[in-house]
Coordinates of C-alpha atoms in Angstrom, one line a residue:
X272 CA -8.2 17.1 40.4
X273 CA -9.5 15.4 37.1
X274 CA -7.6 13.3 35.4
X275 CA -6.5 13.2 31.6
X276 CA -9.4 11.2 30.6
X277 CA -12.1 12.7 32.7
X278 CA -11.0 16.1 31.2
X279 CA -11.1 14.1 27.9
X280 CA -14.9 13.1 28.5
X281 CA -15.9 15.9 30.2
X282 CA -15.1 18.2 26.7
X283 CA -16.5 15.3 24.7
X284 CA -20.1 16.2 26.5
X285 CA -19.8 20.2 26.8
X286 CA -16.7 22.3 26.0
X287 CA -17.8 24.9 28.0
X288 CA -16.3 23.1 30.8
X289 CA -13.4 24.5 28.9
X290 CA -13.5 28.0 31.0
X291 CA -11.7 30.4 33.9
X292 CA -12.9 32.5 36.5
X293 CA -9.4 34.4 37.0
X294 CA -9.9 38.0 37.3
X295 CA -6.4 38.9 35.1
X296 CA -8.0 37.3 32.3
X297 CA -9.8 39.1 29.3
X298 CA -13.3 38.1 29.4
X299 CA -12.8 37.0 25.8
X300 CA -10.5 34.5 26.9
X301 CA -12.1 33.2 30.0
X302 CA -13.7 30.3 28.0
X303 CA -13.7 28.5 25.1
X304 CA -16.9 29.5 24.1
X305 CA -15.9 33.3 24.2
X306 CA -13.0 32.5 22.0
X307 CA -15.2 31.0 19.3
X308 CA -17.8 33.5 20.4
X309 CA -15.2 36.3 19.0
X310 CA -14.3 34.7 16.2
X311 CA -17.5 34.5 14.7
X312 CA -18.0 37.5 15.2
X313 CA -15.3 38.3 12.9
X314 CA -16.5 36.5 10.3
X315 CA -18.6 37.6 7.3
X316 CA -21.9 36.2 6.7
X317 CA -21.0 33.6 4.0
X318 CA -17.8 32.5 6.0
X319 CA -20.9 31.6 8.9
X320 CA -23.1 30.3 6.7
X321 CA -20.4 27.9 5.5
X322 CA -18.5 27.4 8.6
X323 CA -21.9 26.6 10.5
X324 CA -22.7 23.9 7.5
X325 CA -19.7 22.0 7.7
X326 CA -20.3 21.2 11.0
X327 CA -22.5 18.5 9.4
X328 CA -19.5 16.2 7.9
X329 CA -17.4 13.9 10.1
X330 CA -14.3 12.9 10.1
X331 CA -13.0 15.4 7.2
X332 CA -14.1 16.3 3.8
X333 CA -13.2 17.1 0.6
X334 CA -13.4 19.9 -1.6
X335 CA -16.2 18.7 -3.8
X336 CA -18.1 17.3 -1.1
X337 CA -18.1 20.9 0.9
X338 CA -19.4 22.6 -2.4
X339 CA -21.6 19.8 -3.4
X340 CA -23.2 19.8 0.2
X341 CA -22.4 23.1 2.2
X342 CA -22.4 25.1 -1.4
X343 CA -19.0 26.6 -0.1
X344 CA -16.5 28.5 -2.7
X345 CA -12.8 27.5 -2.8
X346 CA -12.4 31.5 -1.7
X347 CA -14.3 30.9 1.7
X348 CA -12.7 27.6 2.4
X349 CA -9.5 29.0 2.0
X350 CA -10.5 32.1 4.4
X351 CA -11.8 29.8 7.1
X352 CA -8.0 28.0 6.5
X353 CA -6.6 31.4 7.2
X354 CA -8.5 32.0 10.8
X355 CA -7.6 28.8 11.7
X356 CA -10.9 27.1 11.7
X357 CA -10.4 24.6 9.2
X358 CA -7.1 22.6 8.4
X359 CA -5.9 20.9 5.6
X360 CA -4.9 17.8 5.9
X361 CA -6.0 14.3 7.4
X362 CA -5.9 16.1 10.9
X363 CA -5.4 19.7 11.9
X364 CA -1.7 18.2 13.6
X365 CA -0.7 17.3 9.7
X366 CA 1.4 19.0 7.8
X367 CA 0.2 17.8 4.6
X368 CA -0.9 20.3 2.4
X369 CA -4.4 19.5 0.4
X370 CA -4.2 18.1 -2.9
X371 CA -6.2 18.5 -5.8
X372 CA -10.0 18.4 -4.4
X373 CA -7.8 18.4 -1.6
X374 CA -9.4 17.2 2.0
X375 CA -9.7 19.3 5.3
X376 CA -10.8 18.6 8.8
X377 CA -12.2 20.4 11.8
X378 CA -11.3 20.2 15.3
X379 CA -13.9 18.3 17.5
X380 CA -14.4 21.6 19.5
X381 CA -14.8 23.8 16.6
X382 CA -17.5 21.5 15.2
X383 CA -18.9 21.3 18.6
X384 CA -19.9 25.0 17.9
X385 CA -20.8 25.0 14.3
X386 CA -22.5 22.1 15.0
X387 CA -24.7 24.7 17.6
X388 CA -24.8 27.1 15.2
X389 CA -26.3 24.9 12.2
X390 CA -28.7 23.1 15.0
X391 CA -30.5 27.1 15.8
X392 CA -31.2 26.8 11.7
X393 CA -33.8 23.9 11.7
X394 CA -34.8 23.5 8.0
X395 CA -31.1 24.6 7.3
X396 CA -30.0 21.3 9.1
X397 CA -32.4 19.1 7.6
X398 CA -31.1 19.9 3.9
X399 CA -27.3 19.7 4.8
X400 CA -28.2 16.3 6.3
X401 CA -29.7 15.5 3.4
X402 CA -27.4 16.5 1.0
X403 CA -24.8 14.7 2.6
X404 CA -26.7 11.4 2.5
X405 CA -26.9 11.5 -1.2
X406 CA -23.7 12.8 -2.0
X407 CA -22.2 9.7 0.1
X408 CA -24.6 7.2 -1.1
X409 CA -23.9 8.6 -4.6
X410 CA -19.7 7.8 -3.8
X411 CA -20.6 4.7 -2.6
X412 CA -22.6 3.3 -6.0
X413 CA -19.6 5.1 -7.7
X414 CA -16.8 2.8 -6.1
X415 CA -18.9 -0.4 -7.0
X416 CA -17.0 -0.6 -10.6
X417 CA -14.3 -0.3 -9.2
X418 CA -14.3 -3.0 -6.0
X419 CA -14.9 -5.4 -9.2
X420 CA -12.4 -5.0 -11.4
X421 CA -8.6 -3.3 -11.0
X422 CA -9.3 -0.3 -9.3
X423 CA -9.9 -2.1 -5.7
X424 CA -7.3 -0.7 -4.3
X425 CA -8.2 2.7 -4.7
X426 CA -11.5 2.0 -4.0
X427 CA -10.9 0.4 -0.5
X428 CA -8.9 3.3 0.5
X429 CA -10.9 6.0 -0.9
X430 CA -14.3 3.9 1.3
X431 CA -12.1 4.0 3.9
X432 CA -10.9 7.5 3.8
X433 CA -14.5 8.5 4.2
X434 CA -15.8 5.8 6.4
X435 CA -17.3 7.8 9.2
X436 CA -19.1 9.8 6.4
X437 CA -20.2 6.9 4.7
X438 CA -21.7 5.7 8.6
X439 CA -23.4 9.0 9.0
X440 CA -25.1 9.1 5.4
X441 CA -26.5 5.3 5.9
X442 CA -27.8 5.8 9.5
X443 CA -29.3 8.9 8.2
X444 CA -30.8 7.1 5.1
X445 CA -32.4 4.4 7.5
X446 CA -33.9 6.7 9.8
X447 CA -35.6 8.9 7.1
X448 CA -37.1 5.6 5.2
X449 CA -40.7 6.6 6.6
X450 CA -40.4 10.1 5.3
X451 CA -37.8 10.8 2.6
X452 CA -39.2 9.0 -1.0
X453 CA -35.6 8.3 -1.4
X454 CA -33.7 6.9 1.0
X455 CA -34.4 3.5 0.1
X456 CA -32.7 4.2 -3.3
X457 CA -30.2 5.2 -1.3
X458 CA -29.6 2.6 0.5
X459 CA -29.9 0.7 -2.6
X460 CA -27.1 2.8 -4.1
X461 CA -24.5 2.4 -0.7
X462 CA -25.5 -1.1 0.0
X463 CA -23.4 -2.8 -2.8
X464 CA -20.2 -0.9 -2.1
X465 CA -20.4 -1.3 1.7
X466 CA -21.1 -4.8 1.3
X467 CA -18.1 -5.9 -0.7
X468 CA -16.3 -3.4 1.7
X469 CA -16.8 -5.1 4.9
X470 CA -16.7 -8.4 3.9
X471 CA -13.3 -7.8 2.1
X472 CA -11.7 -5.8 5.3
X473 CA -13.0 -8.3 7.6
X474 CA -15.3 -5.9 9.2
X475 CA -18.2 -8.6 9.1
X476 CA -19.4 -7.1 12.5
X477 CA -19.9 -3.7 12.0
X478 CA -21.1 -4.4 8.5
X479 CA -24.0 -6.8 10.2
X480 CA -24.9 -4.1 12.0
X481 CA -25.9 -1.4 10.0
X482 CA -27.5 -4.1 7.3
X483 CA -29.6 -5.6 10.4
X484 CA -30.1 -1.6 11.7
X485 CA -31.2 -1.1 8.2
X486 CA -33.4 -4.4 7.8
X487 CA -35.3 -3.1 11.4
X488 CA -36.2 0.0 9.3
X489 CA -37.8 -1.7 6.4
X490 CA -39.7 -4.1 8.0
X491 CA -41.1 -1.1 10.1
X492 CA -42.2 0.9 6.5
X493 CA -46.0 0.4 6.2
X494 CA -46.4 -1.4 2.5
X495 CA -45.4 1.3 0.2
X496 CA -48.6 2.2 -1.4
X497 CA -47.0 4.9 -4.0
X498 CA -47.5 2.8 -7.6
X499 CA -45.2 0.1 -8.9
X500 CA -41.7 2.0 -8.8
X501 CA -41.9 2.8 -5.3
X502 CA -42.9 -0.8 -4.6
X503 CA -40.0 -2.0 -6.6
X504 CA -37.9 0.1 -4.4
X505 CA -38.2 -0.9 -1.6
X506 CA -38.4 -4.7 -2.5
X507 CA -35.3 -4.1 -4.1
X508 CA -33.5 -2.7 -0.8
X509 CA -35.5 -4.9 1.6
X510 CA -33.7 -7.9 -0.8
X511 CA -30.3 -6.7 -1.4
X512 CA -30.1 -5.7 2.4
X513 CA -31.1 -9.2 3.6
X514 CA -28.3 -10.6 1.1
X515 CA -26.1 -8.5 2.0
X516 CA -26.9 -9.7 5.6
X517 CA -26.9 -13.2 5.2
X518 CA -23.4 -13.0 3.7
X519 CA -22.2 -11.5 6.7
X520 CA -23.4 -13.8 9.2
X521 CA -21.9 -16.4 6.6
X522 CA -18.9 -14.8 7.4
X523 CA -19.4 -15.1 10.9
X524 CA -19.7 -18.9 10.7
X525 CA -23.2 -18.2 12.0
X526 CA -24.2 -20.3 8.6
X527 CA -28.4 -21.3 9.9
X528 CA -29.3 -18.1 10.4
X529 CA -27.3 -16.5 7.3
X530 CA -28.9 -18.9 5.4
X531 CA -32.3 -17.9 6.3
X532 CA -31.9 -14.2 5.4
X533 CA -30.3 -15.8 2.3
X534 CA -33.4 -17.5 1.8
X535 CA -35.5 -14.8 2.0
X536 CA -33.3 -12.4 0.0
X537 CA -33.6 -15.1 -2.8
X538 CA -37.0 -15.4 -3.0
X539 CA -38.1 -11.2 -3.3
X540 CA -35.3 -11.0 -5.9
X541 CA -37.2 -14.1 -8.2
X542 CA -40.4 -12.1 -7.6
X543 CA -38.9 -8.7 -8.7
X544 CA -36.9 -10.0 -11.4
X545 CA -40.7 -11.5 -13.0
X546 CA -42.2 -8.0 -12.4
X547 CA -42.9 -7.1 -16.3
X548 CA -43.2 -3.2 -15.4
X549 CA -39.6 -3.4 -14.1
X550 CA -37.0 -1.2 -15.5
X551 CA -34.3 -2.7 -17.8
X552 CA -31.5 -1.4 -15.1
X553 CA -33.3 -2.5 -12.0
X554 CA -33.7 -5.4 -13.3
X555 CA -30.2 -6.3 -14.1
X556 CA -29.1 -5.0 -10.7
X557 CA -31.4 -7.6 -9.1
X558 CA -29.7 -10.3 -11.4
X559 CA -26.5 -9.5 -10.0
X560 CA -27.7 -9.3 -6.3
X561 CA -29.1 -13.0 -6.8
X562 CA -26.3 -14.5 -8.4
X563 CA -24.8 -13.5 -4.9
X564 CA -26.9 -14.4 -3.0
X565 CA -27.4 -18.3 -4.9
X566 CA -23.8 -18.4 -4.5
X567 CA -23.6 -17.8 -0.9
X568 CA -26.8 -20.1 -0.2
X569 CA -25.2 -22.8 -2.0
X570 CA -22.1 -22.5 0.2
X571 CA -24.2 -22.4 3.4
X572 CA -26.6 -25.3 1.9
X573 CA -24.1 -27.9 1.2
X574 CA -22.7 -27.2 4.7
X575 CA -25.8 -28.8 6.2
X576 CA -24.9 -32.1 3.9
X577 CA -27.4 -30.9 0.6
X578 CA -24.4 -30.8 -1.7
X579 CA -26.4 -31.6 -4.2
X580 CA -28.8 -28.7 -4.2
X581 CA -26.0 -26.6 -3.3
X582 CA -24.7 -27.5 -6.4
X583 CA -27.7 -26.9 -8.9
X584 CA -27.3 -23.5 -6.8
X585 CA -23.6 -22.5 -7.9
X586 CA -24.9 -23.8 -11.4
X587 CA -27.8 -21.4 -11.9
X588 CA -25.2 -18.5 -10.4
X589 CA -22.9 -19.8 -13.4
X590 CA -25.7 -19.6 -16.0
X591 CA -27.2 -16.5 -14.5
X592 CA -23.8 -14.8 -14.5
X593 CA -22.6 -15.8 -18.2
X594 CA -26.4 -14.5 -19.0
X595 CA -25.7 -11.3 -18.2
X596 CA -22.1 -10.8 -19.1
X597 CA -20.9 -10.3 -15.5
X598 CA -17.3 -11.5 -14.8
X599 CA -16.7 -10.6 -12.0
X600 CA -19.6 -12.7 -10.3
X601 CA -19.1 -15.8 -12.7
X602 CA -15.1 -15.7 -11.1
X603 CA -17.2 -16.4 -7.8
X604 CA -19.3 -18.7 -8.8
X605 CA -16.6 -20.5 -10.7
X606 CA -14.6 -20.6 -7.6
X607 CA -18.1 -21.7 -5.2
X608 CA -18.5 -24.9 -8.0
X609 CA -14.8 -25.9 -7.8
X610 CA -15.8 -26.4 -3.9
X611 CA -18.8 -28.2 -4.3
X612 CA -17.0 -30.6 -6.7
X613 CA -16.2 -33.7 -5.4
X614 CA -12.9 -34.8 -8.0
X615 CA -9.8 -33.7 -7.0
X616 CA -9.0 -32.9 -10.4
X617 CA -12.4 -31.4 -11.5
X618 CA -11.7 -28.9 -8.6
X619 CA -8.3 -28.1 -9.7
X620 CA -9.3 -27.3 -13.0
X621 CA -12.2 -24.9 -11.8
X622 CA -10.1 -23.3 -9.3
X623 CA -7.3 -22.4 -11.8
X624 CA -9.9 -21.2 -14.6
X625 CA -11.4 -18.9 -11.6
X626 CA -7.8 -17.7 -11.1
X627 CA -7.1 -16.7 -14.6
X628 CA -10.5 -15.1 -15.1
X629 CA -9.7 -13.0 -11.8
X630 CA -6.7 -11.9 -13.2
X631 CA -8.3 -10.9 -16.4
X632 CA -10.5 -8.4 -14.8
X633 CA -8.3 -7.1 -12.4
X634 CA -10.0 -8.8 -9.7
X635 CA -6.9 -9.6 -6.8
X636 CA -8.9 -9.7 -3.9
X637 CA -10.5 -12.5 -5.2
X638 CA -7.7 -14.2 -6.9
X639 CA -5.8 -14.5 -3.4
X640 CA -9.1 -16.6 -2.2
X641 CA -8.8 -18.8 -5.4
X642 CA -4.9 -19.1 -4.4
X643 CA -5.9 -19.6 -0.9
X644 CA -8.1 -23.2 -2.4
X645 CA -5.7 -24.0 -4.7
X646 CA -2.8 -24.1 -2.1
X647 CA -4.5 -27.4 -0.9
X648 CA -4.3 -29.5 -4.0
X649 CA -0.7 -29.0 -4.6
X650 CA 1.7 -32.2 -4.5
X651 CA 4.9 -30.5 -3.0
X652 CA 5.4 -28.1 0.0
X653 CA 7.4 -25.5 -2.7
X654 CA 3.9 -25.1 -4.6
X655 CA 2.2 -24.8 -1.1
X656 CA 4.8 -21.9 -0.5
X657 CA 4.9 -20.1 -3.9
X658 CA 1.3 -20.0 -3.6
X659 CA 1.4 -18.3 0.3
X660 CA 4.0 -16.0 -1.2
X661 CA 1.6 -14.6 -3.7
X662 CA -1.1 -13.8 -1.6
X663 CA 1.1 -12.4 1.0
X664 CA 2.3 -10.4 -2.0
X665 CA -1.4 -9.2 -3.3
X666 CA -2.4 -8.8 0.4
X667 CA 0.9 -6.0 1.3
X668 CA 0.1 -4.6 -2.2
X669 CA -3.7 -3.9 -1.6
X670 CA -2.8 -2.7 1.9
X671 CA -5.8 -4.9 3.2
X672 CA -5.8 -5.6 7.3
X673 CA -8.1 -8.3 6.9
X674 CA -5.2 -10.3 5.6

């Protein structure tokens, strides 16, 4: 006799372990496969065609993303609903009815056999794949505005909501690099969001892994040979993914080796910034990403006793950042300097002009940090505690685990 979890596993590999040979049973019935067998059957050729093709989403999906990828109609959705193929809801055990652009979910064994289905339609798979990587990558570059300013909240929920997606769109992305023309602007596009995502949950691991899965990938692509915007490109990826990892390794206290991808992020973004053939967008995008990265170097720098150079570092960020009229990175910066400043009451100053500039934009993820440093240059343990009660307060407000 199996137990729970061999049955468990067993299903996860084949569910047509899910099956009877008793003799009082319809054949129809005998397996799980002739139950779904039936039931497609049944349906009509665009209730397939869509059923089969939502096979490619995980976790659940919403109603824009099934007609943006799988083309499907609000009629056929609602039809698949009705034959109990698709659920609305978080989970097909919900109650919760969908909302507007409301989300549904299919059970694992259902998708098991549209997944099937869409894998007998080759050049049909390949496009749904691809459609879901940009319309994923496209969410993620869409929730960057709003991880910097007052809509984090929504924005950490609504990445999170949508995180196995978001995982299936990037590993897709990486593994096309050497044949899809766009998947490094893709990754471009995801990288931003995901980065502020993971360091701000705490999910420094996972997020090291897909930037060093997707750093593997680059370094495999032959030099792109395709004219100057292709080149860009992919400089622009290889750069923002190496920042991106060096921050998280940062995060990990691994602070030599963070440094070094840092480094190397720092000096491809100096050389694309100088590229006169570069777009006015790019460019300003690779402005950003090196404020960033300076930033971070700096902190990792005057950890290795070069405050000095750590501080012309945070200083550039500073003048870099008020350059380009970007807030929300000059808050950071502002709040790095106030670190790397050796008077008490220098760094006090710095910290509380960060905090009000965080506030300004909406920034509270960051103004808890700025409360976090400024909680050790108060005089009284009544400061120390108001201060701990107002991050505890932003913290339970943005819902955020890494807390």
């Amino acid at each position: 006799v199996l137990t729970p979890a061999q049955i468990a596993t067993e299903v996860e590999k084949n569910y047509d372990f899910l099956a009877t040979n008793m003799r009082n049973i319809a054949m129809r019935h005998r397996s799980i496969r002739a139950v779904f067998d039936s039931s497609w059957a049944l349906l009509t050729e665009e209730e397939q065609r869509t059923f089969r093709r939502l096979a490619v989403f995980q976790g659940g999906f919403r109603r824009r993303a099934a007609a943006t990828v799988a083309n499907a109609t609000l009629l056929t959705l609602t039809n698949l609903v009705n034959k109990s193929l698709l659920y609305e809801g978080e989970t097909h055990t919900t109650d919760t009815p969908a909302m507007e652009d409301g989300r549904y979910t299919m059970h694992e064994l259902l998708k098991q056999y549209a997944a099937e289905k869409l894998g007998d339609q080759a050049d049909e798979r390949h496009r749904m794949e691809a459609r879901h990587a940009a319309f994923y990558t496209r969410f993620l570059r869409r929730q960057e505005p709003r991880l910097r300013g007052g809509q984090q909240k929504e924005a950490l929920e609504a990445i999170s909501q949508e995180l196995d997606n978001i995982r299936q769109a990037w590993k897709w992305s990486v593994r096309q690099l050497l044949v899809e023309p766009q998947a490094g602007q893709q990754l471009i596009d995801a990288a931003a969001s995901l980065i502020i995502f993971y360091e701000t949950r705490g999910m420094v691991i996972e997020g090291r892994e897909m930037l060093q899965a997707a750093l593997d990938a680059l370094n495999g692509v032959p030099s792109p040979n395709g004219g100057i915007a292709q080149k860009n490109t992919y400089l622009h990826a290889l750069a923002r993914i190496q920042g991106g990892l060096g921050l998280m390794l940062y995060r990990m206290n691994r602070f030599n080796q963070g440094a070094d991808y840092l480094r190397e992020s720092e000096g491809i973004l100096r050389d694309l910034i100088a590229v006169p053939e570069l777009d006015a967008g790019t460019r300003l995008e690779a402005k950003r990403d090196l404020i960033l990265v300076l930033t971070y170097l700096s902190f990792a720098i005057a950890r290795t006793a070069r405050q000095q150079l750590g501080r012309e570092m945070i200083l550039e960020a500073i003048a870099l950042s008020k350059a380009i009229g970007d807030r929300w990175s000059l808050v950071r910066a502002t709040n790095g300097l106030a670190l790397l400043t050796t008077s008490f009451q220098e760094q006090k100053r710095l910290l509380k002009k960060a905090l009000r500039m965080a506030q300004e934009i909406g920034d509270r993820i960051l103004a808890t940090r700025i409360l976090l440093n400024l909680s050790g240059y108060t005089n009284t343990p009544e400061d120390s505690f108001a201060y701990a009660a107002d991050i505890y307060a932003i913290y339970q407000e943005i819902r955020n685990p890494a807390a």
